[in-house]
XYZ file of N, CA and C in Angstrom:
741
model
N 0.849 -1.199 0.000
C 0.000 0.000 0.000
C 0.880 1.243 0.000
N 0.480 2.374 -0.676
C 1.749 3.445 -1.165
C 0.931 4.323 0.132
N 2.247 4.719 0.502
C 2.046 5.691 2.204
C 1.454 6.851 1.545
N 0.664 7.340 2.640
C 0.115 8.711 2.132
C 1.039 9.883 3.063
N 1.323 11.018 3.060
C 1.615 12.015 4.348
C 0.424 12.372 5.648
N 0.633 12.696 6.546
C 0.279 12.904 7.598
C -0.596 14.041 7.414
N -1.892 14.411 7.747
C -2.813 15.076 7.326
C -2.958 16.800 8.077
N -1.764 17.116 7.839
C -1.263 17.904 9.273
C -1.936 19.628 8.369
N -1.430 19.187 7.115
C -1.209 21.015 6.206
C -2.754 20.468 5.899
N -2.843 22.729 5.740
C -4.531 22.442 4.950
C -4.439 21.681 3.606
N -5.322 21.952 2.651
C -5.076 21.067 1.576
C -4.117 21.920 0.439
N -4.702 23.406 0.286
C -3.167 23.743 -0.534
C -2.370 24.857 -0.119
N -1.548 23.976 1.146
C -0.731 24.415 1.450
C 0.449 24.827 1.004
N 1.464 26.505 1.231
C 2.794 26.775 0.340
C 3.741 26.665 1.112
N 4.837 26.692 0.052
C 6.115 26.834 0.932
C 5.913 27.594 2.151
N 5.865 28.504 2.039
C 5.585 29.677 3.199
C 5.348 29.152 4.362
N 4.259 28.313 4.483
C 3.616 28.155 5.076
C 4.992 26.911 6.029
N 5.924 26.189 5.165
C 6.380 25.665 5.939
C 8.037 26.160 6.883
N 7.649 27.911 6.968
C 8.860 28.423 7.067
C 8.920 29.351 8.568
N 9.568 29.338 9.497
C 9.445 30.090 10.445
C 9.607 31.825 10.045
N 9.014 32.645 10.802
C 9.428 34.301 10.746
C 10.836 34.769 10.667
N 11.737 33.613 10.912
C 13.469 34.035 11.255
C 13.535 33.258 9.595
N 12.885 33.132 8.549
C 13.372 32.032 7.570
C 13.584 30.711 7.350
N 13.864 30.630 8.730
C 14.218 29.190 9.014
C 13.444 28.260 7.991
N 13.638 26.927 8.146
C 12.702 25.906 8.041
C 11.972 25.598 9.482
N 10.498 25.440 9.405
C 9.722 24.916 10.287
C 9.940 23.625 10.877
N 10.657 22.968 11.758
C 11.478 21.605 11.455
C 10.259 20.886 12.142
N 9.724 21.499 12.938
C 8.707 20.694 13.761
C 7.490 20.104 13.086
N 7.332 21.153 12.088
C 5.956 21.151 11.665
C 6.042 20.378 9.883
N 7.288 20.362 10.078
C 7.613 19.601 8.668
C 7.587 18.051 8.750
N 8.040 17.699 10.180
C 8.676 16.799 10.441
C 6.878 15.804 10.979
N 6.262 16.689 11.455
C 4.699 16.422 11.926
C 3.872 16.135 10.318
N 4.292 16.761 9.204
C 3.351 16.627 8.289
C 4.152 15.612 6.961
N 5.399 15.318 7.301
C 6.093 14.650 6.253
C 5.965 13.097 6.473
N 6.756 12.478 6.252
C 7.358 11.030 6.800
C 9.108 11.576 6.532
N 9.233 10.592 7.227
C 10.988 10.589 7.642
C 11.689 10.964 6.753
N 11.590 10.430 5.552
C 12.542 10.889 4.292
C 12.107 12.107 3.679
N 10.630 12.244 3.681
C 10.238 13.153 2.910
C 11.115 14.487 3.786
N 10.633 14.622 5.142
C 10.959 15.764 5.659
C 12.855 15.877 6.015
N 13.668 14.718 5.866
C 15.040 14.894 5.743
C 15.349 15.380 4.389
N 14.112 14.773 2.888
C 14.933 15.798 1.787
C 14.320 17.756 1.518
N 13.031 17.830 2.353
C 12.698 18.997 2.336
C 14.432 19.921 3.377
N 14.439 19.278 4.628
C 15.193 20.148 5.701
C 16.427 19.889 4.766
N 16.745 19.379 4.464
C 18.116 19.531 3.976
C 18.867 20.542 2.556
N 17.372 20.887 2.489
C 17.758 21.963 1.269
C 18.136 23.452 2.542
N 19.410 23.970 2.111
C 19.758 25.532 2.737
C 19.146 26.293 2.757
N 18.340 26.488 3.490
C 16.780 27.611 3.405
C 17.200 29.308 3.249
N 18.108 29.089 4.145
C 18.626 30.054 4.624
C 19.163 31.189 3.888
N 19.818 30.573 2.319
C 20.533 30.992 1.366
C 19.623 31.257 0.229
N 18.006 31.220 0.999
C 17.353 31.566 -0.568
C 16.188 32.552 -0.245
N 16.069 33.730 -1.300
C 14.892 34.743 -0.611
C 13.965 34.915 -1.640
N 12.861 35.371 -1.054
C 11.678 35.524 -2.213
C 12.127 36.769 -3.268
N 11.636 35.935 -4.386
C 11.720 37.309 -5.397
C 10.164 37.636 -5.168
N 10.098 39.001 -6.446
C 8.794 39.655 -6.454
C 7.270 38.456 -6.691
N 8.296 37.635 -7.623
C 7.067 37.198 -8.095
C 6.937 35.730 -7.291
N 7.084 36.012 -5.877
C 6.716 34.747 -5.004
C 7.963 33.717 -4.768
N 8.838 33.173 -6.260
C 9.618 32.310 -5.689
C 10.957 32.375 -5.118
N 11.356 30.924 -4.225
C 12.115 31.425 -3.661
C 13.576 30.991 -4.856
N 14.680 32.024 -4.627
C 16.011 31.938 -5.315
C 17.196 32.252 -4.541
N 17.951 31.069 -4.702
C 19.542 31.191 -4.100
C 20.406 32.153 -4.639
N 20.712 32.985 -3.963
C 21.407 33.909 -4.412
C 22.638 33.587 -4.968
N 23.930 33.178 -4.471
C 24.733 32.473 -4.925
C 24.574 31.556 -6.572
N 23.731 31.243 -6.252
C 23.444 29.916 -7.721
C 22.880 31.202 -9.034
N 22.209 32.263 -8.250
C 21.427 33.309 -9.188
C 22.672 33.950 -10.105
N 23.803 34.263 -9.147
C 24.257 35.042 -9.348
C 25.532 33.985 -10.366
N 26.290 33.172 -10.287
C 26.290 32.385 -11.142
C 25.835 32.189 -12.750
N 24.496 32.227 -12.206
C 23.849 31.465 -13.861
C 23.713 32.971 -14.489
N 23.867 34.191 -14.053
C 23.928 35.568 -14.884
C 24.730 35.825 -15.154
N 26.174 35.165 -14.264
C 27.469 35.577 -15.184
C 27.839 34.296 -16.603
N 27.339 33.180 -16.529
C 27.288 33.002 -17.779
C 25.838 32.615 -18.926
N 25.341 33.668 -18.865
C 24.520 34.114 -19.477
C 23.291 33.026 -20.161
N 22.624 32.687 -18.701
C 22.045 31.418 -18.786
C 20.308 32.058 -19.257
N 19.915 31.770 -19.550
C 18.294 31.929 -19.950
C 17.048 30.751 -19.231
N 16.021 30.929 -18.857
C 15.544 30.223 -18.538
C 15.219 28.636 -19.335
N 15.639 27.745 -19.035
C 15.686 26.413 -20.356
C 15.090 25.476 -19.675
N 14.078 25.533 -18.941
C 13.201 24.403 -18.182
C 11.969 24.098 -18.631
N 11.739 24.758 -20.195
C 10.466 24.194 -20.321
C 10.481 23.234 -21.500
N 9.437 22.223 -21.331
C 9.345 21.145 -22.155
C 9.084 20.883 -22.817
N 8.853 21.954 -23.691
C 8.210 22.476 -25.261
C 9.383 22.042 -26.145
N 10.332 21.573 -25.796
C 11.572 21.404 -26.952
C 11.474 19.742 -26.780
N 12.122 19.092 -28.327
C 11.715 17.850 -28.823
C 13.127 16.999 -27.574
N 12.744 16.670 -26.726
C 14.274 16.084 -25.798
C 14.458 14.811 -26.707
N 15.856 15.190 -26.012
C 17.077 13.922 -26.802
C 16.653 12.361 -26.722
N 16.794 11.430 -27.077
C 16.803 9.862 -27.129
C 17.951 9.974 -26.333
N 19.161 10.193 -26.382
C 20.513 10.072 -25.720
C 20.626 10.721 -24.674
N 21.764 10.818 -23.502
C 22.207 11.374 -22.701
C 23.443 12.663 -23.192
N 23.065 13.858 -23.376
C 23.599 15.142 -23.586
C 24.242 15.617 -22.569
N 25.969 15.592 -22.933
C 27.009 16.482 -21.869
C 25.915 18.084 -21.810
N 26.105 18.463 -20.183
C 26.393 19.763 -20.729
C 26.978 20.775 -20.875
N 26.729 22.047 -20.988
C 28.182 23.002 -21.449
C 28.933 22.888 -20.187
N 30.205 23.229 -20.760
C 31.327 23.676 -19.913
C 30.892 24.428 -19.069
N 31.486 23.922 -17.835
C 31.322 24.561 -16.317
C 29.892 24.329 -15.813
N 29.110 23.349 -16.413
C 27.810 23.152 -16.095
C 27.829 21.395 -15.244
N 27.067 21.390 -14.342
C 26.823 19.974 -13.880
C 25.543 19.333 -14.382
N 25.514 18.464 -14.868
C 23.761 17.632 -14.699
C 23.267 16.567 -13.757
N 22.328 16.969 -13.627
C 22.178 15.883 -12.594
C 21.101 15.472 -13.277
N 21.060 13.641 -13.176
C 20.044 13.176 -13.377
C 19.239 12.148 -12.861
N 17.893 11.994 -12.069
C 17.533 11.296 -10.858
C 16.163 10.293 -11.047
N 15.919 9.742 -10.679
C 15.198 8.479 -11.335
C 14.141 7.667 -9.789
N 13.269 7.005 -9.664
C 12.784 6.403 -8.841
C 12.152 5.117 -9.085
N 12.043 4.239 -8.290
C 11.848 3.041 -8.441
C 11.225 2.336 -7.465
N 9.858 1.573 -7.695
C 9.160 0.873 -6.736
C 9.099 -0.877 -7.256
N 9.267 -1.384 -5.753
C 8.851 -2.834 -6.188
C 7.643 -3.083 -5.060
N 6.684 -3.867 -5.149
C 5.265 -3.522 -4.476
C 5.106 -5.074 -3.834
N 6.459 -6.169 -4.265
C 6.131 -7.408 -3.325
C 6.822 -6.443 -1.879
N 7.725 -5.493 -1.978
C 8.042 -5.480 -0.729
C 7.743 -4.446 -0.240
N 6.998 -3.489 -0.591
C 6.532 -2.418 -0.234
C 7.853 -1.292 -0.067
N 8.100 -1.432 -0.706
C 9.591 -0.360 -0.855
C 9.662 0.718 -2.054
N 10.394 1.942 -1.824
C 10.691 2.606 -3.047
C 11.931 3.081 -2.919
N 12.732 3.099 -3.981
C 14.025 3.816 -4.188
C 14.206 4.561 -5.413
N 15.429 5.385 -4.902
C 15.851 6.307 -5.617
C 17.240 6.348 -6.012
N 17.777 6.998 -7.263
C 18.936 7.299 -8.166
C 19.261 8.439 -8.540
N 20.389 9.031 -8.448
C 20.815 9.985 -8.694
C 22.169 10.154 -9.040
N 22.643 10.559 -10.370
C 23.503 10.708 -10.662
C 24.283 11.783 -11.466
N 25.437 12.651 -11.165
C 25.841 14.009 -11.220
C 27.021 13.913 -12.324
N 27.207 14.697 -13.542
C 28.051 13.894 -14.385
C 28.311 15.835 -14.678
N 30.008 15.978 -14.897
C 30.621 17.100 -15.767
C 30.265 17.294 -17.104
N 30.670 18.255 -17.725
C 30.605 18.737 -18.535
C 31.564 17.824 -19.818
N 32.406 16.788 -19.400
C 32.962 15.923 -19.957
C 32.731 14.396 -19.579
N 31.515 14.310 -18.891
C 30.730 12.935 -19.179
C 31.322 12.173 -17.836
N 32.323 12.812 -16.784
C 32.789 12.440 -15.870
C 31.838 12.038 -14.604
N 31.785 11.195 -13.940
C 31.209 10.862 -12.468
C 31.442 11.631 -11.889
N 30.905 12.581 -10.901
C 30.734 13.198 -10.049
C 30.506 12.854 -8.858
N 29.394 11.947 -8.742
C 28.674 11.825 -7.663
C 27.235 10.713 -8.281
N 26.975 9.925 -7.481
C 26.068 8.754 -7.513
C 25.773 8.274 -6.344
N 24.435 8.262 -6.175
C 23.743 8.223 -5.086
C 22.265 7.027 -5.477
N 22.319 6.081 -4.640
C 21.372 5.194 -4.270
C 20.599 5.421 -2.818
N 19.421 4.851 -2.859
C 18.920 5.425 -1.500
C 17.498 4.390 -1.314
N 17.360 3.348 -0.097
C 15.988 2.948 -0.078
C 15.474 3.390 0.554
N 13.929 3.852 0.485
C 13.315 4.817 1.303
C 12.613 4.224 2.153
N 12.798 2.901 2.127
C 11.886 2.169 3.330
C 10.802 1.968 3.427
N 9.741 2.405 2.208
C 8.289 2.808 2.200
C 7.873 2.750 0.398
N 6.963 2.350 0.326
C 5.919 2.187 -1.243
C 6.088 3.775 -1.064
N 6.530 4.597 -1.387
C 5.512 5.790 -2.076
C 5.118 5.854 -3.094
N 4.293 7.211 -3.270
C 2.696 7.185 -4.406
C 4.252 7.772 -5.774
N 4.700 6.873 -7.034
C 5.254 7.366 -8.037
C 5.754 8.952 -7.645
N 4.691 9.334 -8.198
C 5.439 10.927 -8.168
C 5.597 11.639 -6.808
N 5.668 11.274 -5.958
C 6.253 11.485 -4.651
C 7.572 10.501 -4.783
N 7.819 9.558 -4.737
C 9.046 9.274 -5.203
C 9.757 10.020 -5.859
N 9.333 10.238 -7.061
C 10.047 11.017 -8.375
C 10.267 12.446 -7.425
N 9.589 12.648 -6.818
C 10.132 14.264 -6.650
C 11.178 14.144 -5.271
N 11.042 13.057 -4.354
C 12.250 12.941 -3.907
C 13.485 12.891 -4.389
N 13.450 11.999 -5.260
C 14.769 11.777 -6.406
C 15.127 13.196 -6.703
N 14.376 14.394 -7.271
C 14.598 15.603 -6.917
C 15.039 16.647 -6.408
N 14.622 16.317 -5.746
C 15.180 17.143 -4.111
C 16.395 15.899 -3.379
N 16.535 15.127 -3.583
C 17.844 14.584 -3.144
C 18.837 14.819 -4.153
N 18.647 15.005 -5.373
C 19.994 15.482 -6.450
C 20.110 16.587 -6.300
N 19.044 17.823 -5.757
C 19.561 18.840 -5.851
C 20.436 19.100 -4.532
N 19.783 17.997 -3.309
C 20.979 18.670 -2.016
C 22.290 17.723 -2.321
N 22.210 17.050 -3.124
C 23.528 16.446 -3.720
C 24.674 17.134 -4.067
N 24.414 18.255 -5.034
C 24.461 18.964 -5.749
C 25.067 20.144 -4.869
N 24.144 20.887 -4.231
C 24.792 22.038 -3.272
C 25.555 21.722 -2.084
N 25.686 19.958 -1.530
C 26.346 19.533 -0.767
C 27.595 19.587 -0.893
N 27.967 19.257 -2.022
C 29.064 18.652 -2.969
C 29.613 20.183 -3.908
N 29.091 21.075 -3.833
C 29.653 22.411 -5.112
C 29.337 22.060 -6.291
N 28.269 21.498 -6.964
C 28.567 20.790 -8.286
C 27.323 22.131 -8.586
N 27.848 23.371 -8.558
C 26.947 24.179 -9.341
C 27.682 24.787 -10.384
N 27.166 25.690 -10.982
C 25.699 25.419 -11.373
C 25.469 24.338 -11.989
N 24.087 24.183 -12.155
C 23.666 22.925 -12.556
C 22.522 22.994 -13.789
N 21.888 21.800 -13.886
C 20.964 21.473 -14.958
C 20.686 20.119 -14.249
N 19.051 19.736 -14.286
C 18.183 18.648 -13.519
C 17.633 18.158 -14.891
N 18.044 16.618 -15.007
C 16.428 15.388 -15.811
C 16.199 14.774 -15.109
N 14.901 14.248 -15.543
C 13.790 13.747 -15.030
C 13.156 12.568 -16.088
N 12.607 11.596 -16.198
C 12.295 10.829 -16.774
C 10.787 10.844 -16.599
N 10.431 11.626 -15.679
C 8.913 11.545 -14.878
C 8.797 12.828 -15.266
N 7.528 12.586 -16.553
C 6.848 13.557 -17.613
C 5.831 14.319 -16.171
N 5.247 14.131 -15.822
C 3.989 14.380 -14.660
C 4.683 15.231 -13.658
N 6.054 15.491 -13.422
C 6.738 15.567 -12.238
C 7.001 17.280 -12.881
N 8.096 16.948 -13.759
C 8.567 17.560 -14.627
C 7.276 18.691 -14.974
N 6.248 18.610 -15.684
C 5.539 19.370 -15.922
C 4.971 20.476 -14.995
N 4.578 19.498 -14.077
C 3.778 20.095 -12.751
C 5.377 21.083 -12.122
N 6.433 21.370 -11.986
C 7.831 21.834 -11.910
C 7.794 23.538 -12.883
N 7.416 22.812 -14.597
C 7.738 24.160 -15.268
C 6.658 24.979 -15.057
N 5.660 24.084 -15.000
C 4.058 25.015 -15.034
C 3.555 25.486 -13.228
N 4.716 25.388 -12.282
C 4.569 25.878 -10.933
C 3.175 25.329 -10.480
N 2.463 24.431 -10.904
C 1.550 23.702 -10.553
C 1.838 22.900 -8.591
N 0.740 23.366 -8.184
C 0.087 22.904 -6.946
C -0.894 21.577 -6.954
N -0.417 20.340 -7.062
C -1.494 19.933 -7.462
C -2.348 19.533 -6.258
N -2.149 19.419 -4.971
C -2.925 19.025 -4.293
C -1.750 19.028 -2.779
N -2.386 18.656 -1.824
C -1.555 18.345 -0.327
C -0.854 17.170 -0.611
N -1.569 16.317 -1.270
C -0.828 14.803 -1.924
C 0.542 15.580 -2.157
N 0.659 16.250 -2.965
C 2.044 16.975 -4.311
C 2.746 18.100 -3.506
N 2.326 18.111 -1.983
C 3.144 19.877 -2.091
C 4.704 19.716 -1.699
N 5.069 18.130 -2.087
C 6.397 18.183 -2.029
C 6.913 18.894 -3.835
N 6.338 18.509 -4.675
C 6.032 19.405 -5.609
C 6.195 21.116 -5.477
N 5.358 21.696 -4.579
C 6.002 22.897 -4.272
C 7.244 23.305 -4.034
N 7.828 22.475 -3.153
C 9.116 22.900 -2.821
C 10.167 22.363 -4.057
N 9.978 21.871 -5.146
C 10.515 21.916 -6.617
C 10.039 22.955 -7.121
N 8.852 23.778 -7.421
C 8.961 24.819 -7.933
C 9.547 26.239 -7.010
N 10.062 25.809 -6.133
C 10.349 27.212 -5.143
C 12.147 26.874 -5.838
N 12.805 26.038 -6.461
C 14.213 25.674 -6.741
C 13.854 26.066 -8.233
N 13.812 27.297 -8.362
C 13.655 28.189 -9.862
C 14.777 27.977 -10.956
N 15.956 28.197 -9.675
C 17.062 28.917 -10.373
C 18.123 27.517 -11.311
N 17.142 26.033 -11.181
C 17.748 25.046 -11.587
C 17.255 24.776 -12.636
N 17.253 24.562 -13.623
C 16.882 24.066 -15.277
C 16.349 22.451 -14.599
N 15.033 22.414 -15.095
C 14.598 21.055 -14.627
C 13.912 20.405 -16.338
N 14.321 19.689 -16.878
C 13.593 19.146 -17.969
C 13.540 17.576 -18.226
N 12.371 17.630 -18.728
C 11.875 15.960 -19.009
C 13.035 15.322 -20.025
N 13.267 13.909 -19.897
C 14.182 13.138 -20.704
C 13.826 11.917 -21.136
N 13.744 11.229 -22.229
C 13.037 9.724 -22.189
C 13.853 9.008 -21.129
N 13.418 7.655 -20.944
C 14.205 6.859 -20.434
C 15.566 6.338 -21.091
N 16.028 6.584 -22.255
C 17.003 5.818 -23.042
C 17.758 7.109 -22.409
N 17.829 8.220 -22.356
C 18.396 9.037 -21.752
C 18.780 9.651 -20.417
N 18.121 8.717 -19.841
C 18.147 8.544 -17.819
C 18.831 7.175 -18.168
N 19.153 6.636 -18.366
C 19.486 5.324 -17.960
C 20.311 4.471 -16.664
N 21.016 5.558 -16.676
C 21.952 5.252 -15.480
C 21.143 5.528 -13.550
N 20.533 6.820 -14.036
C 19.693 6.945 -13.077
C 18.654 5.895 -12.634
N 18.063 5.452 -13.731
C 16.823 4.261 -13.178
C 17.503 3.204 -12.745
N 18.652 2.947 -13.247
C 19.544 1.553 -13.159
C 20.207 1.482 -11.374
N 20.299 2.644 -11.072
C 20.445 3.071 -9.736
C 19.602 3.074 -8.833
N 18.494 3.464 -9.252
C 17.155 3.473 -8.809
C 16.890 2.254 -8.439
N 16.642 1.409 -9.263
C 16.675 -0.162 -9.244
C 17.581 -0.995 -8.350
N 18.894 -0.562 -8.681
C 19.853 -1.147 -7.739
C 19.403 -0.535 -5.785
N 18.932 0.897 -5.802
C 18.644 1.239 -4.524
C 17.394 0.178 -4.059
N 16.493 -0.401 -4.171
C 15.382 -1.329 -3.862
C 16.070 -2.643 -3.230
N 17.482 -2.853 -3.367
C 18.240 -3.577 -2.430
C 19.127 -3.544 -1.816
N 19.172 -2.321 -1.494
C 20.357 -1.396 -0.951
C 19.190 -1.502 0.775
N 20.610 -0.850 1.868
C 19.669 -0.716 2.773
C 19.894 1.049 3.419
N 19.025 1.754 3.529
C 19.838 2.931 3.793
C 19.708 3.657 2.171
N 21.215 4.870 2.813
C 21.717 5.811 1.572
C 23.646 5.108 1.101
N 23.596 5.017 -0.184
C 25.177 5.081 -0.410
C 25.154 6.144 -1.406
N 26.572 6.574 -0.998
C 26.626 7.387 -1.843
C 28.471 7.580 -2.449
N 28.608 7.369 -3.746
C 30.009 7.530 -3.633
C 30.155 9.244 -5.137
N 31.481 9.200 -4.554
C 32.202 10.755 -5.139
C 32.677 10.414 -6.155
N 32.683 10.967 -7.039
C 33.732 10.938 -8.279
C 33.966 9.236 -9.036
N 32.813 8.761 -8.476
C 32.518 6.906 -8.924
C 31.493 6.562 -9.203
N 31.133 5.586 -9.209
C 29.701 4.878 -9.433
C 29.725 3.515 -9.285
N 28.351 2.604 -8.946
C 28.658 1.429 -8.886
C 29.022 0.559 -10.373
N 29.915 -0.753 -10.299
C 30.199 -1.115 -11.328
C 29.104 -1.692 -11.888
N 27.801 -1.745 -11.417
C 26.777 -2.315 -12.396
C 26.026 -1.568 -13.051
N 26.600 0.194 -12.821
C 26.186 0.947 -13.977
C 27.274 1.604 -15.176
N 28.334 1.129 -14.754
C 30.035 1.856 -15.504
C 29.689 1.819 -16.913
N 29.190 0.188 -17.415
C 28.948 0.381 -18.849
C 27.728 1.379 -19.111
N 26.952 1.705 -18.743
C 25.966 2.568 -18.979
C 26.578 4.076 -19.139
N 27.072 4.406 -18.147
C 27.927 5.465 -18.127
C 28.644 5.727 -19.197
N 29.947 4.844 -19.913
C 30.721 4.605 -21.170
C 29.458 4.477 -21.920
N 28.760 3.751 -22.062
C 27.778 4.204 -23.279
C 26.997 4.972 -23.643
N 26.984 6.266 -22.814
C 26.503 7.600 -23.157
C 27.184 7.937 -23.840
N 28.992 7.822 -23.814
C 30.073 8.678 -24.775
C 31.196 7.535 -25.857
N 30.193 7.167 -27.022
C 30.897 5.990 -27.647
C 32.037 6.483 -27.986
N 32.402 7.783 -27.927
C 34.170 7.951 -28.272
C 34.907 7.557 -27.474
N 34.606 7.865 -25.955
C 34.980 7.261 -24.756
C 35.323 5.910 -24.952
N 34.558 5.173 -25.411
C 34.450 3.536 -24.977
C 35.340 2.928 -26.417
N 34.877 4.163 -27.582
C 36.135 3.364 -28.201
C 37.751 3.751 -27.719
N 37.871 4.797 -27.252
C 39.257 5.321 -26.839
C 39.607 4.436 -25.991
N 38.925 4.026 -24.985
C 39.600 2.658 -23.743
C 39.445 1.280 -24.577
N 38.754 0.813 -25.437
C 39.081 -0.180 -25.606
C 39.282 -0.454 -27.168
């Protein structure tokens, strides 16, 4: 049975709403309306480092200020035909790309995430079982919000986010609320300042494959500048020049 959250927020409840008068994060009241993981990947985003613009959302200053010195444009919407393949991106850019995965004999869901340079390099790869069925796109948007505190944990900014989860993704560019079910959803559209776009699956690959591998994992692993070896060929086969150059 896929867990529901704790019936704590009205029904469309905002960020705001989960933030103390000092900025803070509300830890109490997050922690009362989340489940365990949900509210460790909400608290773990730097609250602290991000302020409302005019038009409501919230933006990291640091990351803002970044993506204006190299002359980034908004590129998160999903109106463009996405790749079949996995696309480096530009120089000095990170991607991250994050994936989720349920198996329902055991009532479990996991997640994948994986952070690759601008030259197709490992960064960072992250598996994670969440201990719990969640509802798909509550999964998917964990996977989310765990690549992005991946991401600012680690310096791998600026960045660029895929997604394989069309529903996730959308509800993201179009700042869609869809319900108390989704308002982990909110706190993806309050992370403006990250390029979030849909990708087929032939182009996540490594991510779901992680994803998959997390459903027997116990816990979080997470390794730096590696990956596990049962995704390496996946990895080399994003960059066939790569794979012919080593072998």
């Amino acid at each position: 049975m896929a867990v529901a959250s704790p019936p704590v927020l009205g029904e469309w409840a905002t960020v705001d709403s989960l933030k103390l008068p000092s900025g803070d994060w509300n830890a109490v009241l997050i922690k009362n309306s989340f489940f365990t993981e949900e509210a460790k990947a909400i608290l773990s985003l730097p609250r602290l480092t991000w302020m409302t613009a005019s038009s409501g959302i919230l933006i990291n200053l640091a990351f803002f200020r970044s993506r204006v010195a190299i002359g980034w444009l908004d590129s998160g919407s999903t109106l463009a035909r996405p790749s079949e393949r996995w696309q480096s991106p530009q120089a000095g850019v990170f991607k991250i790309n994050t994936d989720a995965a349920t198996r329902v004999r055991d009532g479990t869901s996991g997640i994948g995430v994986v952070i690759r340079d601008s030259h197709g390099h490992v960064r960072a790869s992250l598996c994670q079982n969440l201990n719990a069925n969640f509802q798909p796109q509550v999964a998917e948007a964990l996977a989310i919000l765990k690549g992005i505190d991946l991401a600012f944990e680690n310096g791998f900014l600026p960045a660029v986010l895929e997604s394989d989860a069309l529903t996730v993704v959308n509800a993201i560019s179009l700042k869609a609320l869809l319900s108390r079910t989704f308002l982990l959803l909110s706190m993806l559209t309050s992370v403006d300042v990250f390029s979030v776009s849909f990708v087929p699956r032939l182009a996540n690959k490594v991510a779901h494959c992680l994803a998959k591998l997390a459903l027997d994992y116990t816990g979080e692993f997470v390794l730096l500048d590696d990956c596990p070896l049962s995704v390496e060929s996946l990895v080399l086969g994003d960059y066939p020049m790569i794979c012919s150059f080593l072998f």
